[in-house]
mmCIF file of C-alpha atoms in Angstrom:
data_model
loop_
_atom_site.group_PDB
_atom_site.id
_atom_site.type_symbol
_atom_site.label_atom_id
_atom_site.label_comp_id
_atom_site.label_asym_id
_atom_site.label_seq_id
_atom_site.Cartn_x
_atom_site.Cartn_y
_atom_site.Cartn_z
ATOM 1 C CA MET A 1 -60.934 176.399 65.007
ATOM 2 C CA LYS A 2 -61.637 176.507 61.269
ATOM 3 C CA HIS A 3 -63.817 179.640 61.675
ATOM 4 C CA LEU A 4 -61.185 181.244 64.039
ATOM 5 C CA PHE A 5 -58.426 180.583 61.514
ATOM 6 C CA ALA A 6 -60.510 182.217 58.810
ATOM 7 C CA LEU A 7 -60.955 185.209 60.946
ATOM 8 C CA LEU A 8 -57.522 185.559 61.674
ATOM 9 C CA THR A 9 -56.537 185.163 58.029
ATOM 10 C CA GLY A 10 -59.061 187.899 57.115
ATOM 11 C CA ILE A 11 -57.338 190.204 59.872
ATOM 12 C CA VAL A 12 -53.904 189.533 58.245
ATOM 13 C CA PHE A 13 -55.075 190.203 54.740
ATOM 14 C CA GLY A 14 -57.204 193.275 55.810
ATOM 15 C CA ALA A 15 -54.110 194.799 57.761
ATOM 16 C CA GLY A 16 -52.028 194.223 54.727
ATOM 17 C CA ILE A 17 -54.536 196.081 52.504
ATOM 18 C CA ALA A 18 -54.860 198.883 55.073
ATOM 19 C CA LEU A 19 -51.073 199.297 55.481
ATOM 20 C CA SER A 20 -50.274 199.085 51.919
ATOM 21 C CA GLY A 21 -52.483 201.941 50.712
ATOM 22 C CA MET A 22 -54.654 199.886 48.441
ATOM 23 C CA MET A 23 -57.794 200.775 50.250
ATOM 24 C CA ASP A 24 -57.292 204.560 49.632
ATOM 25 C CA PRO A 25 -58.931 205.432 46.314
ATOM 26 C CA ALA A 26 -56.999 208.670 45.977
ATOM 27 C CA LYS A 27 -53.832 206.535 46.151
ATOM 28 C CA VAL A 28 -55.121 203.918 43.752
ATOM 29 C CA LEU A 29 -56.185 206.570 41.137
ATOM 30 C CA ALA A 30 -52.787 208.242 41.607
ATOM 31 C CA PHE A 31 -51.171 204.830 40.765
ATOM 32 C CA PHE A 32 -53.104 204.714 37.536
ATOM 33 C CA ASP A 33 -52.557 208.439 36.655
ATOM 34 C CA ILE A 34 -49.387 207.905 34.650
ATOM 35 C CA ALA A 35 -49.918 211.248 32.849
ATOM 36 C CA GLY A 36 -50.546 213.239 36.160
ATOM 37 C CA HIS A 37 -48.824 213.039 39.515
ATOM 38 C CA TRP A 38 -47.940 209.433 39.280
ATOM 39 C CA ASP A 39 -47.613 207.542 42.504
ATOM 40 C CA PRO A 40 -46.009 204.009 41.855
ATOM 41 C CA SER A 41 -46.423 202.777 45.336
ATOM 42 C CA LEU A 42 -48.900 200.180 44.604
ATOM 43 C CA ALA A 43 -46.718 198.259 42.283
ATOM 44 C CA PHE A 44 -44.737 197.559 45.549
ATOM 45 C CA VAL A 45 -47.898 196.031 46.995
ATOM 46 C CA MET A 46 -48.305 193.613 44.120
ATOM 47 C CA GLY A 47 -44.603 192.856 44.268
ATOM 48 C CA GLY A 48 -44.668 191.958 47.940
ATOM 49 C CA ALA A 49 -47.790 190.010 47.774
ATOM 50 C CA VAL A 50 -46.910 187.915 44.749
ATOM 51 C CA ILE A 51 -43.387 187.114 46.223
ATOM 52 C CA VAL A 52 -44.904 185.806 49.523
ATOM 53 C CA THR A 53 -47.713 183.974 47.750
ATOM 54 C CA PHE A 54 -45.634 182.465 45.055
ATOM 55 C CA ILE A 55 -43.195 180.931 47.564
ATOM 56 C CA GLY A 56 -45.743 180.219 50.311
ATOM 57 C CA TYR A 57 -48.220 178.441 47.942
ATOM 58 C CA ARG A 58 -45.431 175.999 47.076
ATOM 59 C CA LEU A 59 -44.511 175.457 50.562
ATOM 60 C CA VAL A 60 -48.137 174.750 51.501
ATOM 61 C CA TRP A 61 -48.922 172.500 48.508
ATOM 62 C CA ARG A 62 -46.146 170.178 49.753
ATOM 63 C CA ARG A 63 -48.380 169.177 52.699
ATOM 64 C CA GLY A 64 -50.784 167.490 50.240
ATOM 65 C CA THR A 65 -54.001 168.692 52.255
ATOM 66 C CA PRO A 66 -55.131 171.837 53.977
ATOM 67 C CA LEU A 67 -55.082 171.911 57.695
ATOM 68 C CA PHE A 68 -58.901 171.749 58.040
ATOM 69 C CA GLY A 69 -59.488 168.780 55.848
ATOM 70 C CA GLY A 70 -60.561 168.333 52.325
ATOM 71 C CA ARG A 71 -58.188 169.161 49.557
ATOM 72 C CA PHE A 72 -56.717 172.093 47.722
ATOM 73 C CA LEU A 73 -59.531 173.627 45.548
ATOM 74 C CA LEU A 74 -57.653 175.383 42.644
ATOM 75 C CA PRO A 75 -59.631 176.949 39.636
ATOM 76 C CA GLN A 76 -59.387 174.443 36.844
ATOM 77 C CA GLY A 77 -60.492 176.600 33.903
ATOM 78 C CA THR A 78 -58.005 177.350 31.076
ATOM 79 C CA ALA A 79 -60.199 179.118 28.667
ATOM 80 C CA ILE A 80 -59.120 182.496 27.378
ATOM 81 C CA ASP A 81 -62.534 183.509 26.367
ATOM 82 C CA ALA A 82 -64.744 186.716 25.926
ATOM 83 C CA ARG A 83 -66.076 186.374 29.574
ATOM 84 C CA LEU A 84 -62.566 186.442 30.880
ATOM 85 C CA VAL A 85 -61.168 189.442 28.733
ATOM 86 C CA GLY A 86 -64.398 191.336 28.562
ATOM 87 C CA GLY A 87 -65.148 190.874 32.317
ATOM 88 C CA SER A 88 -61.486 191.840 33.244
ATOM 89 C CA ALA A 89 -61.635 194.838 31.056
ATOM 90 C CA LEU A 90 -64.931 196.131 32.546
ATOM 91 C CA PHE A 91 -63.598 195.364 36.167
ATOM 92 C CA GLY A 92 -60.494 197.678 35.217
ATOM 93 C CA ILE A 93 -62.898 200.432 33.881
ATOM 94 C CA GLY A 94 -64.940 200.282 37.109
ATOM 95 C CA TRP A 95 -61.754 200.229 39.226
ATOM 96 C CA GLY A 96 -60.533 203.280 37.355
ATOM 97 C CA ILE A 97 -63.738 205.147 37.939
ATOM 98 C CA ALA A 98 -64.202 204.366 41.669
ATOM 99 C CA GLY A 99 -60.614 203.762 42.892
ATOM 100 C CA PHE A 100 -61.848 200.712 44.997
ATOM 101 C CA CYS A 101 -61.681 197.165 44.158
ATOM 102 C CA PRO A 102 -63.545 194.362 46.187
ATOM 103 C CA GLY A 103 -60.612 193.102 48.081
ATOM 104 C CA ALA A 104 -59.721 196.684 49.231
ATOM 105 C CA ALA A 105 -63.251 197.807 49.961
ATOM 106 C CA ILE A 106 -64.062 195.137 52.351
ATOM 107 C CA PRO A 107 -61.412 196.197 54.895
ATOM 108 C CA ALA A 108 -62.032 199.904 54.195
ATOM 109 C CA LEU A 109 -65.576 199.190 55.355
ATOM 110 C CA GLY A 110 -64.024 198.997 58.834
ATOM 111 C CA THR A 111 -63.118 202.633 58.771
ATOM 112 C CA GLY A 112 -66.899 203.317 58.894
ATOM 113 C CA ARG A 113 -66.902 205.531 55.802
ATOM 114 C CA TRP A 114 -70.374 205.689 54.038
ATOM 115 C CA GLU A 115 -68.737 205.840 50.574
ATOM 116 C CA VAL A 116 -67.319 202.282 51.072
ATOM 117 C CA ALA A 117 -70.702 200.848 52.036
ATOM 118 C CA LEU A 118 -72.255 202.520 49.013
ATOM 119 C CA PHE A 119 -69.528 201.168 46.769
ATOM 120 C CA LEU A 120 -69.839 197.619 48.204
ATOM 121 C CA ALA A 121 -73.642 197.742 47.666
ATOM 122 C CA ALA A 122 -73.119 198.870 44.094
ATOM 123 C CA VAL A 123 -70.634 195.845 43.691
ATOM 124 C CA ILE A 124 -73.174 193.457 44.969
ATOM 125 C CA GLY A 125 -75.741 194.995 42.660
ATOM 126 C CA GLY A 126 -73.259 194.422 39.798
ATOM 127 C CA PHE A 127 -72.763 190.673 40.931
ATOM 128 C CA GLN A 128 -76.631 190.399 40.683
ATOM 129 C CA LEU A 129 -76.753 192.052 37.283
ATOM 130 C CA ARG A 130 -74.131 189.568 36.077
ATOM 131 C CA ARG A 131 -76.221 186.713 37.316
ATOM 132 C CA LEU A 132 -79.142 187.891 35.402
ATOM 133 C CA ILE A 133 -77.633 188.886 32.131
ATOM 134 C CA ALA A 134 -74.823 186.457 31.858
ATOM 135 C CA PRO A 135 -75.414 183.388 33.979
ATOM 136 C CA ALA A 136 -72.654 180.965 34.444
ATOM 137 C CA ARG A 137 -72.560 178.053 31.973
ATOM 138 C CA GLY A 138 -72.534 174.376 32.978
ATOM 139 C CA MET L 1 -53.637 216.457 45.869
ATOM 140 C CA THR L 2 -50.662 214.093 45.530
ATOM 141 C CA PRO L 3 -50.557 211.026 47.726
ATOM 142 C CA ALA L 4 -47.010 210.497 49.108
ATOM 143 C CA PHE L 5 -44.829 207.782 47.655
ATOM 144 C CA THR L 6 -44.819 204.947 50.275
ATOM 145 C CA PRO L 7 -42.719 202.151 48.804
ATOM 146 C CA VAL L 8 -41.847 200.659 52.158
ATOM 147 C CA ALA L 9 -45.313 200.673 53.806
ATOM 148 C CA SER L 10 -46.760 199.330 50.445
ATOM 149 C CA PHE L 11 -44.090 196.554 50.050
ATOM 150 C CA GLY L 12 -44.840 195.567 53.786
ATOM 151 C CA GLY L 13 -48.513 195.614 53.309
ATOM 152 C CA GLY L 14 -48.126 193.550 50.151
ATOM 153 C CA LEU L 15 -46.220 190.987 52.203
ATOM 154 C CA LEU L 16 -49.102 190.749 54.645
ATOM 155 C CA ILE L 17 -51.530 190.389 51.814
ATOM 156 C CA GLY L 18 -49.505 187.533 50.494
ATOM 157 C CA LEU L 19 -49.402 185.928 53.943
ATOM 158 C CA GLY L 20 -53.238 186.185 54.018
ATOM 159 C CA ALA L 21 -53.424 184.389 50.715
ATOM 160 C CA VAL L 22 -51.182 181.655 51.828
ATOM 161 C CA LEU L 23 -52.774 181.273 55.154
ATOM 162 C CA LEU L 24 -56.162 180.678 53.384
ATOM 163 C CA MET L 25 -54.570 178.065 51.155
ATOM 164 C CA LEU L 26 -52.954 176.414 54.134
ATOM 165 C CA GLY L 27 -55.992 176.325 56.385
ATOM 166 C CA LEU L 28 -58.909 175.877 53.894
ATOM 167 C CA GLY L 29 -57.235 175.003 50.640
ATOM 168 C CA ARG L 30 -58.783 178.010 48.928
ATOM 169 C CA ILE L 31 -57.819 180.833 46.676
ATOM 170 C CA PHE L 32 -58.080 184.283 48.394
ATOM 171 C CA GLY L 33 -60.268 185.955 45.630
ATOM 172 C CA ALA L 34 -62.501 188.845 47.162
ATOM 173 C CA THR L 35 -64.812 188.664 44.392
ATOM 174 C CA GLY L 36 -65.623 185.038 44.661
ATOM 175 C CA ILE L 37 -65.784 185.002 48.471
ATOM 176 C CA LEU L 38 -67.903 188.084 48.750
ATOM 177 C CA SER L 39 -70.358 186.920 45.938
ATOM 178 C CA ALA L 40 -70.541 183.318 47.418
ATOM 179 C CA MET L 41 -71.211 184.741 50.893
ATOM 180 C CA VAL L 42 -73.866 187.253 49.784
ATOM 181 C CA PHE L 43 -75.739 184.751 47.520
ATOM 182 C CA ALA L 44 -75.188 181.985 50.077
ATOM 183 C CA GLU L 45 -74.138 179.699 47.320
ATOM 184 C CA ASN L 46 -73.044 176.845 49.562
ATOM 185 C CA ARG L 47 -74.525 176.845 53.110
ATOM 186 C CA ALA L 48 -71.887 174.654 54.531
ATOM 187 C CA GLU L 49 -69.084 176.974 53.350
ATOM 188 C CA LEU L 50 -70.908 180.125 54.653
ATOM 189 C CA GLY L 51 -69.415 180.098 58.001
ATOM 190 C CA TRP L 52 -65.692 180.461 57.073
ATOM 191 C CA ARG L 53 -66.568 182.988 54.475
ATOM 192 C CA LEU L 54 -68.347 185.126 57.032
ATOM 193 C CA ALA L 55 -65.515 184.750 59.432
ATOM 194 C CA LEU L 56 -62.908 185.709 56.824
ATOM 195 C CA ILE L 57 -64.991 188.774 55.755
ATOM 196 C CA ALA L 58 -65.376 189.781 59.411
ATOM 197 C CA GLY L 59 -61.747 189.575 60.000
ATOM 198 C CA MET L 60 -61.061 191.804 56.822
ATOM 199 C CA ILE L 61 -63.482 194.434 58.202
ATOM 200 C CA LEU L 62 -61.970 194.349 61.864
ATOM 201 C CA ALA L 63 -58.578 195.000 60.527
ATOM 202 C CA PRO L 64 -58.654 198.735 60.437
ATOM 203 C CA GLY L 65 -60.102 198.957 63.985
ATOM 204 C CA LEU L 66 -57.322 196.625 65.188
ATOM 205 C CA ILE L 67 -54.553 198.858 63.551
ATOM 206 C CA TYR L 68 -56.268 201.747 65.305
ATOM 207 C CA ALA L 69 -56.236 199.769 68.726
ATOM 208 C CA VAL L 70 -52.553 198.875 68.193
ATOM 209 C CA THR L 71 -51.104 202.180 66.705
ATOM 210 C CA GLY L 72 -53.694 204.723 67.862
ATOM 211 C CA ARG L 73 -54.015 205.824 64.169
ATOM 212 C CA MET L 74 -57.029 204.826 62.064
ATOM 213 C CA PRO L 75 -55.855 204.076 58.436
ATOM 214 C CA THR L 76 -57.065 207.057 56.410
ATOM 215 C CA LEU L 77 -58.623 207.091 52.929
ATOM 216 C CA THR L 78 -59.608 209.930 50.670
ATOM 217 C CA VAL L 79 -62.538 209.514 48.206
ATOM 218 C CA PRO L 80 -61.941 212.027 45.417
ATOM 219 C CA ILE L 81 -65.278 211.177 43.568
ATOM 220 C CA GLY L 82 -68.973 211.719 44.171
ATOM 221 C CA PRO L 83 -71.688 209.205 45.058
ATOM 222 C CA GLY L 84 -72.847 208.931 41.394
ATOM 223 C CA MET L 85 -69.349 207.882 40.320
ATOM 224 C CA ILE L 86 -68.959 205.474 43.291
ATOM 225 C CA VAL L 87 -72.287 203.688 42.219
ATOM 226 C CA VAL L 88 -71.433 203.658 38.552
ATOM 227 C CA GLY L 89 -67.997 202.318 39.268
ATOM 228 C CA GLY L 90 -69.114 199.855 41.870
ATOM 229 C CA VAL L 91 -71.737 198.181 39.501
ATOM 230 C CA ILE L 92 -69.071 197.965 36.653
ATOM 231 C CA VAL L 93 -66.590 196.473 39.166
ATOM 232 C CA GLY L 94 -69.045 193.845 40.455
ATOM 233 C CA PHE L 95 -70.384 192.961 36.952
ATOM 234 C CA GLY L 96 -66.841 192.755 35.510
ATOM 235 C CA ALA L 97 -64.956 190.981 38.210
ATOM 236 C CA SER L 98 -67.801 188.567 38.530
ATOM 237 C CA LEU L 99 -67.950 187.924 34.731
ATOM 238 C CA GLY L 100 -64.119 187.675 34.515
ATOM 239 C CA SER L 101 -63.930 185.339 37.610
ATOM 240 C CA GLY L 102 -61.710 187.476 39.561
ATOM 241 C CA CYS L 103 -60.303 190.815 40.716
ATOM 242 C CA THR L 104 -56.977 192.113 42.086
ATOM 243 C CA SER L 105 -56.795 189.538 44.793
ATOM 244 C CA GLY L 106 -58.056 186.508 42.889
ATOM 245 C CA HIS L 107 -56.364 186.961 39.466
ATOM 246 C CA GLY L 108 -53.618 189.445 40.642
ATOM 247 C CA VAL L 109 -52.130 187.891 43.785
ATOM 248 C CA CYS L 110 -53.261 184.338 43.810
ATOM 249 C CA GLY L 111 -53.536 183.794 40.087
ATOM 250 C CA LEU L 112 -50.146 185.163 39.197
ATOM 251 C CA SER L 113 -48.530 183.254 42.033
ATOM 252 C CA ARG L 114 -50.096 179.949 40.622
ATOM 253 C CA LEU L 115 -48.794 181.021 37.176
ATOM 254 C CA SER L 116 -52.356 180.761 35.878
ATOM 255 C CA VAL L 117 -52.544 181.649 32.194
ATOM 256 C CA ARG L 118 -55.999 183.035 32.609
ATOM 257 C CA SER L 119 -54.720 185.408 35.306
ATOM 258 C CA MET L 120 -51.865 186.348 33.067
ATOM 259 C CA VAL L 121 -54.353 187.534 30.619
ATOM 260 C CA ALA L 122 -56.754 189.097 33.118
ATOM 261 C CA VAL L 123 -54.227 191.222 35.019
ATOM 262 C CA PRO L 124 -52.735 193.300 32.177
ATOM 263 C CA THR L 125 -56.388 193.615 30.760
ATOM 264 C CA PHE L 126 -57.782 195.146 33.900
ATOM 265 C CA MET L 127 -54.575 197.217 34.603
ATOM 266 C CA ALA L 128 -54.744 198.626 31.128
ATOM 267 C CA THR L 129 -58.375 199.454 31.074
ATOM 268 C CA ALA L 130 -58.158 201.102 34.625
ATOM 269 C CA ALA L 131 -55.179 203.236 33.275
ATOM 270 C CA ILE L 132 -57.081 204.310 30.293
ATOM 271 C CA THR L 133 -60.086 205.157 32.237
ATOM 272 C CA VAL L 134 -58.270 207.372 34.770
ATOM 273 C CA PHE L 135 -56.549 209.039 31.775
ATOM 274 C CA LEU L 136 -59.789 209.745 30.120
ATOM 275 C CA VAL L 137 -61.625 210.784 33.380
ATOM 276 C CA ARG L 138 -58.809 213.041 34.415
ATOM 277 C CA HIS L 139 -57.067 214.471 31.444
ATOM 278 C CA VAL L 140 -59.773 214.234 28.690
ATOM 279 C CA PHE L 141 -63.192 214.696 30.029
ATOM 280 C CA GLY L 142 -62.371 216.238 33.493
ATOM 281 C CA GLY L 143 -59.236 217.440 35.327
#
């Protein structure tokens, strides 16, 4: 049941990505191209997603525990450090170059385009590079 | 090449993305961060947690095909860059998102909704560098 639930959750999220336009690099790059033919559509994606998540999280947390046991596992870190800022800055640069981000590229893989597979392989290469150059502390 | 302005589809898609994030918190008590989930799956960081991560990623990949099955139209995407830029962008995305502990889904959707201060720093940072990068690539160096 837990795995079926995860599968359905992935489908809902992936369908949202596909319908929203997030998985189309041309649309993502047009969103960031403020000096060109600016397409502000993706601001509506973030708006819709944050509204639902903000309200939904608070309703869910009232339960005390998740449906499939255990507890809510929320990131505990509070440090505003060079890893956070530098990593985020780099992520944005890569996103601006390729037009894909990880959460959008995974559903985009389902369209069967080779460019998406190439991008995700490069992302995984980037994960590995980070593990080698800047291993997590603690 | 100018993509059409799609506020309704984008807002509706955003609602579904949010619903996905809420469902993962409801079912498994987890943040829906694509970078963390993908990385933990690829490197099999916790064998006991591998199953749901595989199922979640499989569901995401199945989504466009299911949309095609229901509507008869496969969601389209246009890739306006070549293989070299895809690889360079991908490596930087993977390195940066991993170092910064999150990307659009983890910091953007889940982090902002939790009112995480780290995400409130991360999101404007990556939005700004993405916009600057696109400006430089399109209007300064290319076009």
